[in-house]
Amino acid sequence: MSGAKDARPVETNAAPAESRVKIALRVLLAIAMVGVGITHFTSPEPFVAIVPRALPWPLALVYVSGVAEIAGGVGILVPPVRRAAGIGLIALYVAVFPANVNMALNDLPLGDAPAPAWALWARLPLQAVFIAWAYWVAVRRPGRVSSS
């Protein structure tokens, strides 16, 4: 026996260490979601104003989405529920998209200050950014790692 180290890669189920950027972006998303979620309760009127008229109980929908934002924001910080919370946030971003479309179509402000039409339309693709953000920091599972 030569005492040489076996050169075959060893498969492991251990997740690779997360980058500081990913952790920082997860915390930033969590803070943003909790902050906006709280605003749904402290100042619901602007959110109620953008709920499409076809949907019933706009204030209740604003409160439900506020709870979902807070729960998702906190949840992505808790490893055992991180993935479920991330999936929940993605579902929330899809669910609130009609309100963003309603804002753009009807030139509705979010709050007191009117926004230029280009800004209302520019918000729409931002939903895809938020979906990708939540997916990357909370849902995506890296594959198995090989190491030597």
Short mmCIF file of N, CA and C in Angstrom, two decimals:
data_model
loop_
_atom_site.label_atom_id
_atom_site.label_comp_id
_atom_site.label_asym_id
_atom_site.label_seq_id
_atom_site.Cartn_x
_atom_site.Cartn_y
_atom_site.Cartn_z
N MET A 1 0.84 -1.18 0.00
CA MET A 1 0.00 0.00 0.00
C MET A 1 0.88 1.24 0.00
N SER A 2 0.60 2.13 -0.90
CA SER A 2 1.48 3.28 -1.08
C SER A 2 1.18 4.41 -0.12
N GLY A 3 0.02 4.41 0.49
CA GLY A 3 -0.36 5.49 1.40
C GLY A 3 -0.83 6.73 0.65
N ALA A 4 -0.94 6.62 -0.69
CA ALA A 4 -1.42 7.76 -1.49
C ALA A 4 -2.91 7.97 -1.23
N LYS A 5 -3.29 9.20 -1.25
CA LYS A 5 -4.70 9.57 -1.03
C LYS A 5 -5.53 9.13 -2.23
N ASP A 6 -6.71 8.57 -1.99
CA ASP A 6 -7.61 8.16 -3.05
C ASP A 6 -8.05 9.41 -3.83
N ALA A 7 -7.88 9.40 -5.14
CA ALA A 7 -8.15 10.57 -5.97
C ALA A 7 -9.59 10.63 -6.48
N ARG A 8 -10.41 9.64 -6.14
CA ARG A 8 -11.79 9.65 -6.61
C ARG A 8 -12.58 10.75 -5.90
N PRO A 9 -13.47 11.45 -6.64
CA PRO A 9 -14.29 12.48 -5.99
C PRO A 9 -15.25 11.83 -5.00
N VAL A 10 -15.51 12.51 -3.95
CA VAL A 10 -16.42 12.05 -2.92
C VAL A 10 -17.70 12.85 -3.05
N GLU A 11 -18.83 12.15 -3.22
CA GLU A 11 -20.11 12.85 -3.30
C GLU A 11 -20.61 13.10 -1.89
N THR A 12 -21.17 14.26 -1.73
CA THR A 12 -21.70 14.62 -0.42
C THR A 12 -23.05 15.29 -0.59
N ASN A 13 -23.89 15.18 0.38
CA ASN A 13 -25.19 15.85 0.36
C ASN A 13 -25.13 17.21 1.03
N ALA A 14 -23.97 17.56 1.55
CA ALA A 14 -23.83 18.84 2.24
C ALA A 14 -23.99 19.98 1.25
N ALA A 15 -24.76 20.96 1.62
CA ALA A 15 -24.96 22.13 0.76
C ALA A 15 -23.71 23.00 0.81
N PRO A 16 -23.36 23.60 -0.33
CA PRO A 16 -22.20 24.49 -0.31
C PRO A 16 -22.51 25.73 0.53
N ALA A 17 -21.46 26.34 1.04
CA ALA A 17 -21.64 27.56 1.82
C ALA A 17 -22.26 28.64 0.94
N GLU A 18 -23.18 29.39 1.50
CA GLU A 18 -23.83 30.47 0.75
C GLU A 18 -22.92 31.69 0.68
N SER A 19 -23.04 32.38 -0.40
CA SER A 19 -22.25 33.60 -0.55
C SER A 19 -22.83 34.71 0.33
N ARG A 20 -21.97 35.63 0.67
CA ARG A 20 -22.43 36.78 1.46
C ARG A 20 -23.44 37.61 0.69
N VAL A 21 -23.27 37.66 -0.62
CA VAL A 21 -24.21 38.42 -1.46
C VAL A 21 -25.60 37.80 -1.37
N LYS A 22 -25.67 36.49 -1.47
CA LYS A 22 -26.97 35.81 -1.41
C LYS A 22 -27.63 36.03 -0.05
N ILE A 23 -26.86 35.93 1.00
CA ILE A 23 -27.40 36.15 2.35
C ILE A 23 -27.87 37.59 2.50
N ALA A 24 -27.06 38.54 2.02
CA ALA A 24 -27.44 39.95 2.12
C ALA A 24 -28.71 40.24 1.32
N LEU A 25 -28.81 39.66 0.12
CA LEU A 25 -30.02 39.88 -0.69
C LEU A 25 -31.24 39.22 -0.07
N ARG A 26 -31.05 38.09 0.62
CA ARG A 26 -32.18 37.46 1.32
C ARG A 26 -32.67 38.37 2.45
N VAL A 27 -31.72 38.91 3.23
CA VAL A 27 -32.09 39.79 4.34
C VAL A 27 -32.76 41.06 3.80
N LEU A 28 -32.22 41.61 2.71
CA LEU A 28 -32.82 42.81 2.12
C LEU A 28 -34.24 42.55 1.65
N LEU A 29 -34.47 41.41 0.99
CA LEU A 29 -35.82 41.06 0.55
C LEU A 29 -36.74 40.88 1.75
N ALA A 30 -36.25 40.24 2.79
CA ALA A 30 -37.06 40.03 4.00
C ALA A 30 -37.46 41.37 4.61
N ILE A 31 -36.51 42.27 4.74
CA ILE A 31 -36.80 43.59 5.33
C ILE A 31 -37.83 44.33 4.47
N ALA A 32 -37.63 44.30 3.15
CA ALA A 32 -38.56 44.98 2.25
C ALA A 32 -39.97 44.40 2.37
N MET A 33 -40.07 43.08 2.39
CA MET A 33 -41.39 42.45 2.44
C MET A 33 -42.09 42.72 3.77
N VAL A 34 -41.36 42.63 4.86
CA VAL A 34 -41.97 42.92 6.16
C VAL A 34 -42.40 44.39 6.22
N GLY A 35 -41.55 45.28 5.72
CA GLY A 35 -41.88 46.71 5.73
C GLY A 35 -43.11 47.02 4.91
N VAL A 36 -43.17 46.49 3.69
CA VAL A 36 -44.35 46.74 2.85
C VAL A 36 -45.58 46.06 3.45
N GLY A 37 -45.40 44.88 4.01
CA GLY A 37 -46.52 44.18 4.65
C GLY A 37 -47.11 44.99 5.79
N ILE A 38 -46.26 45.57 6.60
CA ILE A 38 -46.74 46.42 7.71
C ILE A 38 -47.50 47.61 7.16
N THR A 39 -47.01 48.18 6.06
CA THR A 39 -47.68 49.33 5.45
C THR A 39 -49.10 48.98 5.00
N HIS A 40 -49.35 47.73 4.67
CA HIS A 40 -50.70 47.31 4.29
C HIS A 40 -51.69 47.52 5.45
N PHE A 41 -51.18 47.52 6.66
CA PHE A 41 -52.04 47.72 7.84
C PHE A 41 -52.03 49.16 8.32
N THR A 42 -50.89 49.82 8.24
CA THR A 42 -50.79 51.19 8.76
C THR A 42 -51.34 52.22 7.78
N SER A 43 -51.33 51.89 6.49
CA SER A 43 -51.83 52.81 5.47
C SER A 43 -52.41 52.00 4.31
N PRO A 44 -53.54 51.35 4.51
CA PRO A 44 -54.07 50.45 3.48
C PRO A 44 -54.71 51.15 2.27
N GLU A 45 -55.08 52.42 2.42
CA GLU A 45 -55.85 53.09 1.37
C GLU A 45 -55.19 53.04 -0.01
N PRO A 46 -53.89 53.33 -0.14
CA PRO A 46 -53.30 53.28 -1.48
C PRO A 46 -53.36 51.88 -2.10
N PHE A 47 -53.25 50.86 -1.28
CA PHE A 47 -53.31 49.49 -1.79
C PHE A 47 -54.74 49.13 -2.19
N VAL A 48 -55.70 49.56 -1.40
CA VAL A 48 -57.11 49.32 -1.72
C VAL A 48 -57.44 49.97 -3.07
N ALA A 49 -56.90 51.16 -3.31
CA ALA A 49 -57.20 51.90 -4.54
C ALA A 49 -56.73 51.19 -5.81
N ILE A 50 -55.74 50.32 -5.70
CA ILE A 50 -55.23 49.66 -6.91
C ILE A 50 -55.79 48.25 -7.12
N VAL A 51 -56.57 47.76 -6.17
CA VAL A 51 -57.20 46.44 -6.34
C VAL A 51 -58.20 46.55 -7.48
N PRO A 52 -58.11 45.67 -8.47
CA PRO A 52 -59.07 45.73 -9.58
C PRO A 52 -60.51 45.64 -9.09
N ARG A 53 -61.38 46.42 -9.71
CA ARG A 53 -62.79 46.48 -9.28
C ARG A 53 -63.49 45.13 -9.37
N ALA A 54 -63.02 44.25 -10.23
CA ALA A 54 -63.64 42.94 -10.39
C ALA A 54 -63.45 42.04 -9.17
N LEU A 55 -62.50 42.39 -8.31
CA LEU A 55 -62.23 41.56 -7.13
C LEU A 55 -63.05 42.04 -5.95
N PRO A 56 -63.63 41.12 -5.20
CA PRO A 56 -64.44 41.51 -4.04
C PRO A 56 -63.55 41.83 -2.83
N TRP A 57 -64.10 42.57 -1.89
CA TRP A 57 -63.48 42.85 -0.60
C TRP A 57 -62.05 43.37 -0.70
N PRO A 58 -61.85 44.51 -1.34
CA PRO A 58 -60.48 45.00 -1.55
C PRO A 58 -59.70 45.19 -0.24
N LEU A 59 -60.33 45.69 0.81
CA LEU A 59 -59.60 45.90 2.06
C LEU A 59 -59.14 44.56 2.64
N ALA A 60 -60.01 43.57 2.59
CA ALA A 60 -59.63 42.24 3.09
C ALA A 60 -58.47 41.68 2.27
N LEU A 61 -58.50 41.88 0.95
CA LEU A 61 -57.40 41.40 0.10
C LEU A 61 -56.10 42.10 0.44
N VAL A 62 -56.17 43.39 0.75
CA VAL A 62 -54.97 44.13 1.14
C VAL A 62 -54.43 43.57 2.45
N TYR A 63 -55.30 43.30 3.40
CA TYR A 63 -54.84 42.74 4.68
C TYR A 63 -54.24 41.34 4.49
N VAL A 64 -54.89 40.52 3.68
CA VAL A 64 -54.37 39.17 3.43
C VAL A 64 -53.00 39.24 2.76
N SER A 65 -52.86 40.13 1.77
CA SER A 65 -51.56 40.23 1.11
C SER A 65 -50.51 40.80 2.06
N GLY A 66 -50.92 41.68 2.98
CA GLY A 66 -49.99 42.19 3.98
C GLY A 66 -49.49 41.09 4.90
N VAL A 67 -50.40 40.24 5.34
CA VAL A 67 -50.00 39.10 6.18
C VAL A 67 -49.05 38.19 5.40
N ALA A 68 -49.37 37.94 4.13
CA ALA A 68 -48.52 37.07 3.31
C ALA A 68 -47.13 37.67 3.12
N GLU A 69 -47.06 38.99 2.94
CA GLU A 69 -45.75 39.64 2.78
C GLU A 69 -44.93 39.53 4.06
N ILE A 70 -45.56 39.78 5.19
CA ILE A 70 -44.84 39.68 6.47
C ILE A 70 -44.40 38.24 6.72
N ALA A 71 -45.30 37.30 6.54
CA ALA A 71 -44.97 35.88 6.77
C ALA A 71 -43.87 35.42 5.82
N GLY A 72 -43.96 35.81 4.56
CA GLY A 72 -42.93 35.42 3.60
C GLY A 72 -41.59 36.05 3.92
N GLY A 73 -41.62 37.32 4.30
CA GLY A 73 -40.37 38.01 4.65
C GLY A 73 -39.68 37.38 5.84
N VAL A 74 -40.45 37.09 6.86
CA VAL A 74 -39.87 36.44 8.04
C VAL A 74 -39.47 35.01 7.69
N GLY A 75 -40.33 34.32 6.95
CA GLY A 75 -40.10 32.92 6.63
C GLY A 75 -38.83 32.65 5.86
N ILE A 76 -38.44 33.56 4.95
CA ILE A 76 -37.22 33.29 4.18
C ILE A 76 -35.96 33.40 5.03
N LEU A 77 -36.11 33.90 6.25
CA LEU A 77 -34.97 33.98 7.17
C LEU A 77 -34.85 32.74 8.06
N VAL A 78 -35.86 31.88 8.02
CA VAL A 78 -35.92 30.70 8.89
C VAL A 78 -35.65 29.46 8.04
N PRO A 79 -34.46 28.87 8.17
CA PRO A 79 -34.08 27.76 7.27
C PRO A 79 -35.11 26.64 7.11
N PRO A 80 -35.76 26.15 8.16
CA PRO A 80 -36.69 25.04 7.94
C PRO A 80 -37.91 25.40 7.07
N VAL A 81 -38.27 26.66 7.01
CA VAL A 81 -39.44 27.06 6.21
C VAL A 81 -39.06 27.98 5.04
N ARG A 82 -37.77 28.18 4.84
CA ARG A 82 -37.30 29.13 3.82
C ARG A 82 -37.88 28.82 2.44
N ARG A 83 -37.79 27.58 2.02
CA ARG A 83 -38.24 27.21 0.67
C ARG A 83 -39.74 27.45 0.52
N ALA A 84 -40.52 27.02 1.49
CA ALA A 84 -41.98 27.22 1.43
C ALA A 84 -42.31 28.72 1.42
N ALA A 85 -41.60 29.49 2.23
CA ALA A 85 -41.83 30.94 2.26
C ALA A 85 -41.48 31.57 0.92
N GLY A 86 -40.40 31.12 0.31
CA GLY A 86 -40.02 31.64 -1.00
C GLY A 86 -41.07 31.32 -2.06
N ILE A 87 -41.58 30.10 -2.04
CA ILE A 87 -42.64 29.71 -2.98
C ILE A 87 -43.88 30.57 -2.71
N GLY A 88 -44.17 30.80 -1.44
CA GLY A 88 -45.31 31.66 -1.10
C GLY A 88 -45.14 33.08 -1.60
N LEU A 89 -43.93 33.62 -1.50
CA LEU A 89 -43.69 34.97 -2.01
C LEU A 89 -43.85 35.01 -3.52
N ILE A 90 -43.36 34.00 -4.20
CA ILE A 90 -43.52 33.95 -5.66
C ILE A 90 -45.01 33.91 -6.01
N ALA A 91 -45.78 33.10 -5.31
CA ALA A 91 -47.22 33.05 -5.56
C ALA A 91 -47.86 34.42 -5.28
N LEU A 92 -47.41 35.09 -4.25
CA LEU A 92 -47.93 36.41 -3.93
C LEU A 92 -47.61 37.41 -5.05
N TYR A 93 -46.38 37.39 -5.57
CA TYR A 93 -46.02 38.30 -6.65
C TYR A 93 -46.90 38.07 -7.88
N VAL A 94 -47.23 36.83 -8.15
CA VAL A 94 -48.13 36.52 -9.27
C VAL A 94 -49.54 37.01 -8.94
N ALA A 95 -49.98 36.81 -7.71
CA ALA A 95 -51.34 37.18 -7.32
C ALA A 95 -51.57 38.69 -7.33
N VAL A 96 -50.56 39.47 -7.01
CA VAL A 96 -50.74 40.93 -6.97
C VAL A 96 -50.47 41.58 -8.32
N PHE A 97 -50.01 40.81 -9.29
CA PHE A 97 -49.72 41.37 -10.60
C PHE A 97 -50.92 42.09 -11.21
N PRO A 98 -52.14 41.56 -11.10
CA PRO A 98 -53.29 42.29 -11.66
C PRO A 98 -53.46 43.70 -11.06
N ALA A 99 -53.11 43.89 -9.81
CA ALA A 99 -53.19 45.23 -9.23
C ALA A 99 -52.18 46.16 -9.89
N ASN A 100 -51.00 45.64 -10.21
CA ASN A 100 -49.99 46.45 -10.90
C ASN A 100 -50.43 46.78 -12.32
N VAL A 101 -51.05 45.82 -12.99
CA VAL A 101 -51.59 46.07 -14.33
C VAL A 101 -52.70 47.11 -14.24
N ASN A 102 -53.56 46.98 -13.24
CA ASN A 102 -54.65 47.94 -13.02
C ASN A 102 -54.10 49.36 -12.84
N MET A 103 -53.02 49.47 -12.08
CA MET A 103 -52.39 50.79 -11.88
C MET A 103 -51.95 51.38 -13.21
N ALA A 104 -51.28 50.55 -14.02
CA ALA A 104 -50.76 51.06 -15.29
C ALA A 104 -51.88 51.40 -16.27
N LEU A 105 -52.87 50.52 -16.38
CA LEU A 105 -53.97 50.75 -17.33
C LEU A 105 -54.80 51.98 -16.98
N ASN A 106 -54.98 52.21 -15.68
CA ASN A 106 -55.86 53.29 -15.24
C ASN A 106 -55.12 54.49 -14.66
N ASP A 107 -53.79 54.50 -14.84
CA ASP A 107 -52.96 55.62 -14.39
C ASP A 107 -53.23 55.96 -12.92
N LEU A 108 -53.18 54.93 -12.08
CA LEU A 108 -53.47 55.10 -10.66
C LEU A 108 -52.18 55.33 -9.87
N PRO A 109 -52.17 56.31 -8.98
CA PRO A 109 -50.99 56.49 -8.13
C PRO A 109 -51.01 55.48 -6.99
N LEU A 110 -49.85 55.21 -6.43
CA LEU A 110 -49.78 54.42 -5.20
C LEU A 110 -49.46 55.42 -4.10
N GLY A 111 -50.49 55.96 -3.52
CA GLY A 111 -50.32 57.00 -2.53
C GLY A 111 -50.78 58.35 -3.06
N ASP A 112 -50.24 59.41 -2.50
CA ASP A 112 -50.69 60.75 -2.85
C ASP A 112 -50.08 61.29 -4.13
N ALA A 113 -48.84 60.95 -4.40
CA ALA A 113 -48.14 61.53 -5.54
C ALA A 113 -48.40 60.71 -6.80
N PRO A 114 -48.89 61.36 -7.87
CA PRO A 114 -49.06 60.62 -9.12
C PRO A 114 -47.71 60.22 -9.71
N ALA A 115 -47.69 59.09 -10.35
CA ALA A 115 -46.46 58.60 -10.98
C ALA A 115 -46.59 58.78 -12.49
N PRO A 116 -45.48 59.04 -13.16
CA PRO A 116 -45.56 59.13 -14.62
C PRO A 116 -45.97 57.77 -15.21
N ALA A 117 -46.65 57.81 -16.32
CA ALA A 117 -47.15 56.58 -16.96
C ALA A 117 -46.02 55.59 -17.21
N TRP A 118 -44.84 56.08 -17.64
CA TRP A 118 -43.73 55.17 -17.93
C TRP A 118 -43.33 54.40 -16.68
N ALA A 119 -43.41 55.05 -15.50
CA ALA A 119 -43.02 54.38 -14.26
C ALA A 119 -44.02 53.30 -13.89
N LEU A 120 -45.30 53.56 -14.14
CA LEU A 120 -46.33 52.56 -13.85
C LEU A 120 -46.13 51.32 -14.73
N TRP A 121 -45.80 51.54 -16.00
CA TRP A 121 -45.56 50.41 -16.90
C TRP A 121 -44.23 49.73 -16.60
N ALA A 122 -43.25 50.49 -16.17
CA ALA A 122 -41.94 49.91 -15.85
C ALA A 122 -42.01 49.00 -14.62
N ARG A 123 -43.00 49.23 -13.75
CA ARG A 123 -43.16 48.38 -12.57
C ARG A 123 -43.54 46.95 -12.94
N LEU A 124 -44.21 46.77 -14.07
CA LEU A 124 -44.71 45.44 -14.42
C LEU A 124 -43.58 44.41 -14.57
N PRO A 125 -42.53 44.69 -15.34
CA PRO A 125 -41.46 43.68 -15.42
C PRO A 125 -40.70 43.50 -14.12
N LEU A 126 -40.83 44.45 -13.20
CA LEU A 126 -40.17 44.29 -11.90
C LEU A 126 -40.71 43.10 -11.12
N GLN A 127 -41.95 42.70 -11.42
CA GLN A 127 -42.50 41.51 -10.76
C GLN A 127 -41.65 40.30 -11.09
N ALA A 128 -41.17 40.21 -12.33
CA ALA A 128 -40.30 39.10 -12.72
C ALA A 128 -38.99 39.16 -11.95
N VAL A 129 -38.49 40.36 -11.71
CA VAL A 129 -37.26 40.51 -10.92
C VAL A 129 -37.48 40.00 -9.50
N PHE A 130 -38.62 40.38 -8.91
CA PHE A 130 -38.92 39.92 -7.56
C PHE A 130 -39.09 38.39 -7.51
N ILE A 131 -39.72 37.83 -8.53
CA ILE A 131 -39.88 36.38 -8.59
C ILE A 131 -38.51 35.70 -8.65
N ALA A 132 -37.65 36.20 -9.52
CA ALA A 132 -36.30 35.62 -9.64
C ALA A 132 -35.51 35.80 -8.34
N TRP A 133 -35.66 36.95 -7.71
CA TRP A 133 -34.96 37.24 -6.46
C TRP A 133 -35.39 36.25 -5.38
N ALA A 134 -36.69 36.10 -5.19
CA ALA A 134 -37.19 35.16 -4.17
C ALA A 134 -36.76 33.73 -4.50
N TYR A 135 -36.81 33.38 -5.76
CA TYR A 135 -36.41 32.03 -6.16
C TYR A 135 -34.94 31.79 -5.80
N TRP A 136 -34.08 32.73 -6.14
CA TRP A 136 -32.64 32.54 -5.92
C TRP A 136 -32.29 32.50 -4.44
N VAL A 137 -32.87 33.38 -3.63
CA VAL A 137 -32.46 33.45 -2.22
C VAL A 137 -33.20 32.48 -1.31
N ALA A 138 -34.33 31.89 -1.80
CA ALA A 138 -35.12 31.08 -0.88
C ALA A 138 -35.57 29.73 -1.42
N VAL A 139 -35.70 29.58 -2.73
CA VAL A 139 -36.29 28.36 -3.27
C VAL A 139 -35.26 27.44 -3.89
N ARG A 140 -34.38 28.01 -4.68
CA ARG A 140 -33.41 27.21 -5.45
C ARG A 140 -32.56 26.36 -4.53
N ARG A 141 -32.45 25.10 -4.90
CA ARG A 141 -31.58 24.18 -4.16
C ARG A 141 -30.43 23.80 -5.06
N PRO A 142 -29.22 24.09 -4.62
CA PRO A 142 -28.09 23.68 -5.45
C PRO A 142 -27.99 22.17 -5.51
N GLY A 143 -27.44 21.67 -6.62
CA GLY A 143 -27.28 20.22 -6.79
C GLY A 143 -26.26 19.65 -5.82
N ARG A 144 -26.12 18.34 -5.90
CA ARG A 144 -25.12 17.68 -5.04
C ARG A 144 -23.73 18.14 -5.43
N VAL A 145 -22.87 18.17 -4.46
CA VAL A 145 -21.53 18.69 -4.65
C VAL A 145 -20.54 17.54 -4.69
N SER A 146 -19.61 17.62 -5.62
CA SER A 146 -18.51 16.65 -5.66
C SER A 146 -17.25 17.37 -5.18
N SER A 147 -16.49 16.70 -4.34
CA SER A 147 -15.23 17.30 -3.89
C SER A 147 -14.15 16.22 -3.89
N SER A 148 -12.92 16.64 -3.96
CA SER A 148 -11.81 15.68 -3.97
C SER A 148 -11.19 15.57 -2.61
#
